[in-house]
Amino acid sequence: MEKIKSEVQGNTEWDEREKSLRIADKLLIQCQELAPAIVLLFAPPYYPAVNTSNDPLVMESVQLVKKVANNFGVEVEQIHYFNGLCDLSYVHYKDEANGWEAFERNTPVWGEVYSIPFADMLQLQAPVLNVGPFGKDAHQLTERLHIESAFVHTPAMLDQLIKSMLKKTVEVR
């Protein structure tokens, strides 16, 4: 097992996903007597689901963002689930059943070329809000960005949001 993992992980042309699949493939070749077989595994990256829509700070921030957008005659809609990859997933991780242990056991490259500090993430518990510009087909060849949304509306919303949060921080001290 270690020889196979070492051999695969030594290939610098493959990313963590490819290495995960190659390790599973090589193991199946070694165990042909088990075929046909179905292999279930996790391949990086992993972004835990996060939703802090009901957090009072997030709810207040959403109202502020909507107000600023309304000044431009733009209607902003809150979406309670961001169905993409988002680094915000790491600052409000919840798992009371140690579910990450299953992830670690079933990720072929775990601990060698990929890891996530699950225990540390549990300590953060920060409310999250993702504010960004309007566009279409994110992360695809056909991706388009609404210029006014990206360079006028969103900066104004973020400016007011940050100032509001800084004001709250000063008031708390």
PDB file of C-alpha atoms in Angstrom:
ATOM      1  CA  MET A   1       0.000   0.000   0.000  1.00  0.00           C
ATOM      2  CA  GLU A   2       2.731   2.472   1.013  1.00  0.00           C
ATOM      3  CA  LYS A   3       4.745   1.636  -2.129  1.00  0.00           C
ATOM      4  CA  ILE A   4       1.727   2.333  -4.360  1.00  0.00           C
ATOM      5  CA  LYS A   5       0.922   5.581  -2.553  1.00  0.00           C
ATOM      6  CA  SER A   6       4.530   6.741  -2.686  1.00  0.00           C
ATOM      7  CA  GLU A   7       4.799   5.906  -6.386  1.00  0.00           C
ATOM      8  CA  VAL A   8       1.631   7.838  -7.252  1.00  0.00           C
ATOM      9  CA  GLN A   9       2.363  10.793  -4.985  1.00  0.00           C
ATOM     10  CA  GLY A  10       5.783  11.172  -6.576  1.00  0.00           C
ATOM     11  CA  ASN A  11       4.198  12.221  -9.861  1.00  0.00           C
ATOM     12  CA  THR A  12       4.334  16.018  -9.918  1.00  0.00           C
ATOM     13  CA  GLU A  13       2.131  16.317 -13.011  1.00  0.00           C
ATOM     14  CA  TRP A  14      -0.982  15.019 -11.182  1.00  0.00           C
ATOM     15  CA  ASP A  15      -3.075  17.065  -8.762  1.00  0.00           C
ATOM     16  CA  GLU A  16      -4.631  15.672  -5.576  1.00  0.00           C
ATOM     17  CA  ARG A  17      -7.767  14.485  -7.401  1.00  0.00           C
ATOM     18  CA  GLU A  18      -5.826  12.596 -10.030  1.00  0.00           C
ATOM     19  CA  LYS A  19      -3.549  11.063  -7.397  1.00  0.00           C
ATOM     20  CA  SER A  20      -6.593   9.851  -5.417  1.00  0.00           C
ATOM     21  CA  LEU A  21      -8.010   8.110  -8.483  1.00  0.00           C
ATOM     22  CA  ARG A  22      -4.645   6.628  -9.485  1.00  0.00           C
ATOM     23  CA  ILE A  23      -4.109   5.150  -6.006  1.00  0.00           C
ATOM     24  CA  ALA A  24      -7.549   3.522  -6.104  1.00  0.00           C
ATOM     25  CA  ASP A  25      -6.914   2.242  -9.632  1.00  0.00           C
ATOM     26  CA  LYS A  26      -3.571   0.672  -8.723  1.00  0.00           C
ATOM     27  CA  LEU A  27      -5.090  -0.970  -5.653  1.00  0.00           C
ATOM     28  CA  LEU A  28      -7.873  -2.463  -7.755  1.00  0.00           C
ATOM     29  CA  ILE A  29      -5.337  -3.869 -10.193  1.00  0.00           C
ATOM     30  CA  GLN A  30      -3.626  -5.579  -7.227  1.00  0.00           C
ATOM     31  CA  CYS A  31      -6.962  -7.065  -6.105  1.00  0.00           C
ATOM     32  CA  GLN A  32      -8.405  -8.353  -9.360  1.00  0.00           C
ATOM     33  CA  GLU A  33      -9.964 -11.319  -7.586  1.00  0.00           C
ATOM     34  CA  LEU A  34     -12.421  -8.833  -6.028  1.00  0.00           C
ATOM     35  CA  ALA A  35     -13.680  -7.627  -9.420  1.00  0.00           C
ATOM     36  CA  PRO A  36     -16.196  -6.513 -10.393  1.00  0.00           C
ATOM     37  CA  ALA A  37     -16.121  -3.850  -7.704  1.00  0.00           C
ATOM     38  CA  ILE A  38     -17.356  -0.385  -6.907  1.00  0.00           C
ATOM     39  CA  VAL A  39     -14.940   1.950  -5.174  1.00  0.00           C
ATOM     40  CA  LEU A  40     -16.177   4.932  -3.228  1.00  0.00           C
ATOM     41  CA  LEU A  41     -13.629   7.525  -2.168  1.00  0.00           C
ATOM     42  CA  PHE A  42     -13.216  11.201  -1.443  1.00  0.00           C
ATOM     43  CA  ALA A  43     -10.969  13.288  -3.651  1.00  0.00           C
ATOM     44  CA  PRO A  44      -9.857  16.804  -2.734  1.00  0.00           C
ATOM     45  CA  PRO A  45     -10.749  19.559  -2.410  1.00  0.00           C
ATOM     46  CA  TYR A  46     -13.389  19.386   0.295  1.00  0.00           C
ATOM     47  CA  TYR A  47     -15.476  22.436   1.151  1.00  0.00           C
ATOM     48  CA  PRO A  48     -17.928  21.804   4.005  1.00  0.00           C
ATOM     49  CA  ALA A  49     -21.421  23.210   3.640  1.00  0.00           C
ATOM     50  CA  VAL A  50     -21.949  26.396   5.657  1.00  0.00           C
ATOM     51  CA  ASN A  51     -25.007  28.527   6.267  1.00  0.00           C
ATOM     52  CA  THR A  52     -25.141  31.343   8.816  1.00  0.00           C
ATOM     53  CA  SER A  53     -28.160  33.130   7.320  1.00  0.00           C
ATOM     54  CA  ASN A  54     -29.904  33.276  10.707  1.00  0.00           C
ATOM     55  CA  ASP A  55     -26.966  34.864  12.521  1.00  0.00           C
ATOM     56  CA  PRO A  56     -28.020  38.353  13.755  1.00  0.00           C
ATOM     57  CA  LEU A  57     -24.880  40.010  12.337  1.00  0.00           C
ATOM     58  CA  VAL A  58     -25.423  38.370   8.952  1.00  0.00           C
ATOM     59  CA  MET A  59     -29.114  39.346   8.904  1.00  0.00           C
ATOM     60  CA  GLU A  60     -28.232  42.960   9.728  1.00  0.00           C
ATOM     61  CA  SER A  61     -25.462  42.972   7.110  1.00  0.00           C
ATOM     62  CA  VAL A  62     -27.818  41.642   4.435  1.00  0.00           C
ATOM     63  CA  GLN A  63     -30.243  44.499   5.134  1.00  0.00           C
ATOM     64  CA  LEU A  64     -27.407  47.025   4.822  1.00  0.00           C
ATOM     65  CA  VAL A  65     -26.215  45.519   1.528  1.00  0.00           C
ATOM     66  CA  LYS A  66     -29.787  45.596   0.184  1.00  0.00           C
ATOM     67  CA  LYS A  67     -30.124  49.255   1.200  1.00  0.00           C
ATOM     68  CA  VAL A  68     -26.894  50.261  -0.565  1.00  0.00           C
ATOM     69  CA  ALA A  69     -27.869  48.303  -3.691  1.00  0.00           C
ATOM     70  CA  ASN A  70     -31.285  49.963  -3.648  1.00  0.00           C
ATOM     71  CA  ASN A  71     -29.518  53.351  -3.900  1.00  0.00           C
ATOM     72  CA  PHE A  72     -28.384  52.214  -7.371  1.00  0.00           C
ATOM     73  CA  GLY A  73     -31.868  51.012  -8.277  1.00  0.00           C
ATOM     74  CA  VAL A  74     -30.663  47.420  -8.015  1.00  0.00           C
ATOM     75  CA  GLU A  75     -32.540  44.703  -6.174  1.00  0.00           C
ATOM     76  CA  VAL A  76     -30.292  42.306  -4.256  1.00  0.00           C
ATOM     77  CA  GLU A  77     -31.524  38.872  -3.279  1.00  0.00           C
ATOM     78  CA  GLN A  78     -30.188  36.770  -0.441  1.00  0.00           C
ATOM     79  CA  ILE A  79     -29.384  33.197  -1.358  1.00  0.00           C
ATOM     80  CA  HIS A  80     -29.184  30.905   1.655  1.00  0.00           C
ATOM     81  CA  TYR A  81     -26.868  28.413   0.079  1.00  0.00           C
ATOM     82  CA  PHE A  82     -23.803  29.116  -2.015  1.00  0.00           C
ATOM     83  CA  ASN A  83     -23.590  26.054  -4.239  1.00  0.00           C
ATOM     84  CA  GLY A  84     -19.984  26.423  -5.211  1.00  0.00           C
ATOM     85  CA  LEU A  85     -16.538  26.229  -3.774  1.00  0.00           C
ATOM     86  CA  CYS A  86     -16.025  28.862  -1.153  1.00  0.00           C
ATOM     87  CA  ASP A  87     -13.246  29.377   1.370  1.00  0.00           C
ATOM     88  CA  LEU A  88     -15.863  30.691   3.810  1.00  0.00           C
ATOM     89  CA  SER A  89     -16.687  27.023   4.423  1.00  0.00           C
ATOM     90  CA  TYR A  90     -13.626  26.748   6.623  1.00  0.00           C
ATOM     91  CA  VAL A  91     -14.532  29.408   9.206  1.00  0.00           C
ATOM     92  CA  HIS A  92     -17.886  28.050  10.368  1.00  0.00           C
ATOM     93  CA  TYR A  93     -17.418  24.297  10.291  1.00  0.00           C
ATOM     94  CA  LYS A  94     -19.826  22.265  12.419  1.00  0.00           C
ATOM     95  CA  ASP A  95     -19.557  18.576  13.095  1.00  0.00           C
ATOM     96  CA  GLU A  96     -20.500  17.190  16.479  1.00  0.00           C
ATOM     97  CA  ALA A  97     -20.154  13.568  15.368  1.00  0.00           C
ATOM     98  CA  ASN A  98     -16.507  13.686  14.217  1.00  0.00           C
ATOM     99  CA  GLY A  99     -17.580  13.136  10.612  1.00  0.00           C
ATOM    100  CA  TRP A 100     -14.170  14.287   9.408  1.00  0.00           C
ATOM    101  CA  GLU A 101     -12.748  10.942  10.531  1.00  0.00           C
ATOM    102  CA  ALA A 102     -14.688   9.237   7.724  1.00  0.00           C
ATOM    103  CA  PHE A 103     -13.308  11.807   5.292  1.00  0.00           C
ATOM    104  CA  GLU A 104      -9.755  11.149   6.471  1.00  0.00           C
ATOM    105  CA  ARG A 105     -10.152   7.344   6.230  1.00  0.00           C
ATOM    106  CA  ASN A 106     -11.617   7.499   2.722  1.00  0.00           C
ATOM    107  CA  THR A 107      -9.317  10.055   1.097  1.00  0.00           C
ATOM    108  CA  PRO A 108      -6.374   8.197  -0.473  1.00  0.00           C
ATOM    109  CA  VAL A 109      -4.042  11.216  -0.355  1.00  0.00           C
ATOM    110  CA  TRP A 110      -4.980  12.247   3.207  1.00  0.00           C
ATOM    111  CA  GLY A 111      -2.031  13.310   5.303  1.00  0.00           C
ATOM    112  CA  GLU A 112       0.471  13.027   2.456  1.00  0.00           C
ATOM    113  CA  VAL A 113      -0.440  15.729  -0.057  1.00  0.00           C
ATOM    114  CA  TYR A 114      -3.756  16.955   1.364  1.00  0.00           C
ATOM    115  CA  SER A 115      -5.158  17.725   4.780  1.00  0.00           C
ATOM    116  CA  ILE A 116      -7.679  20.005   6.455  1.00  0.00           C
ATOM    117  CA  PRO A 117      -7.395  21.223  10.067  1.00  0.00           C
ATOM    118  CA  PHE A 118     -10.920  20.116  11.055  1.00  0.00           C
ATOM    119  CA  ALA A 119     -10.344  20.428  14.816  1.00  0.00           C
ATOM    120  CA  ASP A 120      -8.994  23.967  14.400  1.00  0.00           C
ATOM    121  CA  MET A 121     -11.909  24.902  12.155  1.00  0.00           C
ATOM    122  CA  LEU A 122     -14.342  23.914  14.894  1.00  0.00           C
ATOM    123  CA  GLN A 123     -12.784  26.619  17.086  1.00  0.00           C
ATOM    124  CA  LEU A 124     -13.587  29.505  14.692  1.00  0.00           C
ATOM    125  CA  GLN A 125     -17.390  29.551  14.352  1.00  0.00           C
ATOM    126  CA  ALA A 126     -17.423  32.906  12.519  1.00  0.00           C
ATOM    127  CA  PRO A 127     -20.610  34.040  10.797  1.00  0.00           C
ATOM    128  CA  VAL A 128     -20.122  34.222   7.023  1.00  0.00           C
ATOM    129  CA  LEU A 129     -21.566  36.359   4.259  1.00  0.00           C
ATOM    130  CA  ASN A 130     -20.432  36.222   0.647  1.00  0.00           C
ATOM    131  CA  VAL A 131     -20.992  39.522  -1.199  1.00  0.00           C
ATOM    132  CA  GLY A 132     -20.022  39.658  -4.837  1.00  0.00           C
ATOM    133  CA  PRO A 133     -20.903  40.925  -8.286  1.00  0.00           C
ATOM    134  CA  PHE A 134     -23.532  39.596 -10.647  1.00  0.00           C
ATOM    135  CA  GLY A 135     -22.329  37.362 -13.451  1.00  0.00           C
ATOM    136  CA  LYS A 136     -23.070  34.232 -15.431  1.00  0.00           C
ATOM    137  CA  ASP A 137     -21.378  30.850 -15.827  1.00  0.00           C
ATOM    138  CA  ALA A 138     -18.796  31.228 -13.045  1.00  0.00           C
ATOM    139  CA  HIS A 139     -15.519  29.347 -13.589  1.00  0.00           C
ATOM    140  CA  GLN A 140     -16.449  28.305 -17.124  1.00  0.00           C
ATOM    141  CA  LEU A 141     -15.146  29.375 -20.532  1.00  0.00           C
ATOM    142  CA  THR A 142     -18.384  31.303 -21.031  1.00  0.00           C
ATOM    143  CA  GLU A 143     -18.026  33.202 -17.724  1.00  0.00           C
ATOM    144  CA  ARG A 144     -19.304  36.766 -17.910  1.00  0.00           C
ATOM    145  CA  LEU A 145     -19.188  39.537 -15.333  1.00  0.00           C
ATOM    146  CA  HIS A 146     -21.552  42.497 -15.149  1.00  0.00           C
ATOM    147  CA  ILE A 147     -19.097  45.422 -15.198  1.00  0.00           C
ATOM    148  CA  GLU A 148     -21.248  47.952 -13.309  1.00  0.00           C
ATOM    149  CA  SER A 149     -22.101  45.345 -10.677  1.00  0.00           C
ATOM    150  CA  ALA A 150     -18.423  44.404 -10.255  1.00  0.00           C
ATOM    151  CA  PHE A 151     -16.861  47.857 -10.282  1.00  0.00           C
ATOM    152  CA  VAL A 152     -19.581  50.176  -8.967  1.00  0.00           C
ATOM    153  CA  HIS A 153     -22.272  48.360  -6.952  1.00  0.00           C
ATOM    154  CA  THR A 154     -20.205  45.703  -5.181  1.00  0.00           C
ATOM    155  CA  PRO A 155     -17.407  48.069  -4.063  1.00  0.00           C
ATOM    156  CA  ALA A 156     -20.022  50.461  -2.630  1.00  0.00           C
ATOM    157  CA  MET A 157     -21.784  47.623  -0.797  1.00  0.00           C
ATOM    158  CA  LEU A 158     -18.513  46.297   0.615  1.00  0.00           C
ATOM    159  CA  ASP A 159     -17.364  49.785   1.613  1.00  0.00           C
ATOM    160  CA  GLN A 160     -20.511  50.388   3.667  1.00  0.00           C
ATOM    161  CA  LEU A 161     -20.485  46.872   5.093  1.00  0.00           C
ATOM    162  CA  ILE A 162     -16.865  47.135   6.269  1.00  0.00           C
ATOM    163  CA  LYS A 163     -17.404  50.604   7.736  1.00  0.00           C
ATOM    164  CA  SER A 164     -20.473  49.330   9.580  1.00  0.00           C
ATOM    165  CA  MET A 165     -18.539  46.390  11.047  1.00  0.00           C
ATOM    166  CA  LEU A 166     -15.592  48.589  12.042  1.00  0.00           C
ATOM    167  CA  LYS A 167     -17.990  50.964  13.784  1.00  0.00           C
ATOM    168  CA  LYS A 168     -19.473  48.033  15.722  1.00  0.00           C
ATOM    169  CA  THR A 169     -15.987  46.865  16.721  1.00  0.00           C
ATOM    170  CA  VAL A 170     -15.121  50.308  18.093  1.00  0.00           C
ATOM    171  CA  GLU A 171     -18.435  50.473  19.990  1.00  0.00           C
ATOM    172  CA  VAL A 172     -17.796  47.094  21.627  1.00  0.00           C
ATOM    173  CA  ARG A 173     -14.378  48.139  22.919  1.00  0.00           C
TER     174      ARG A 173
END
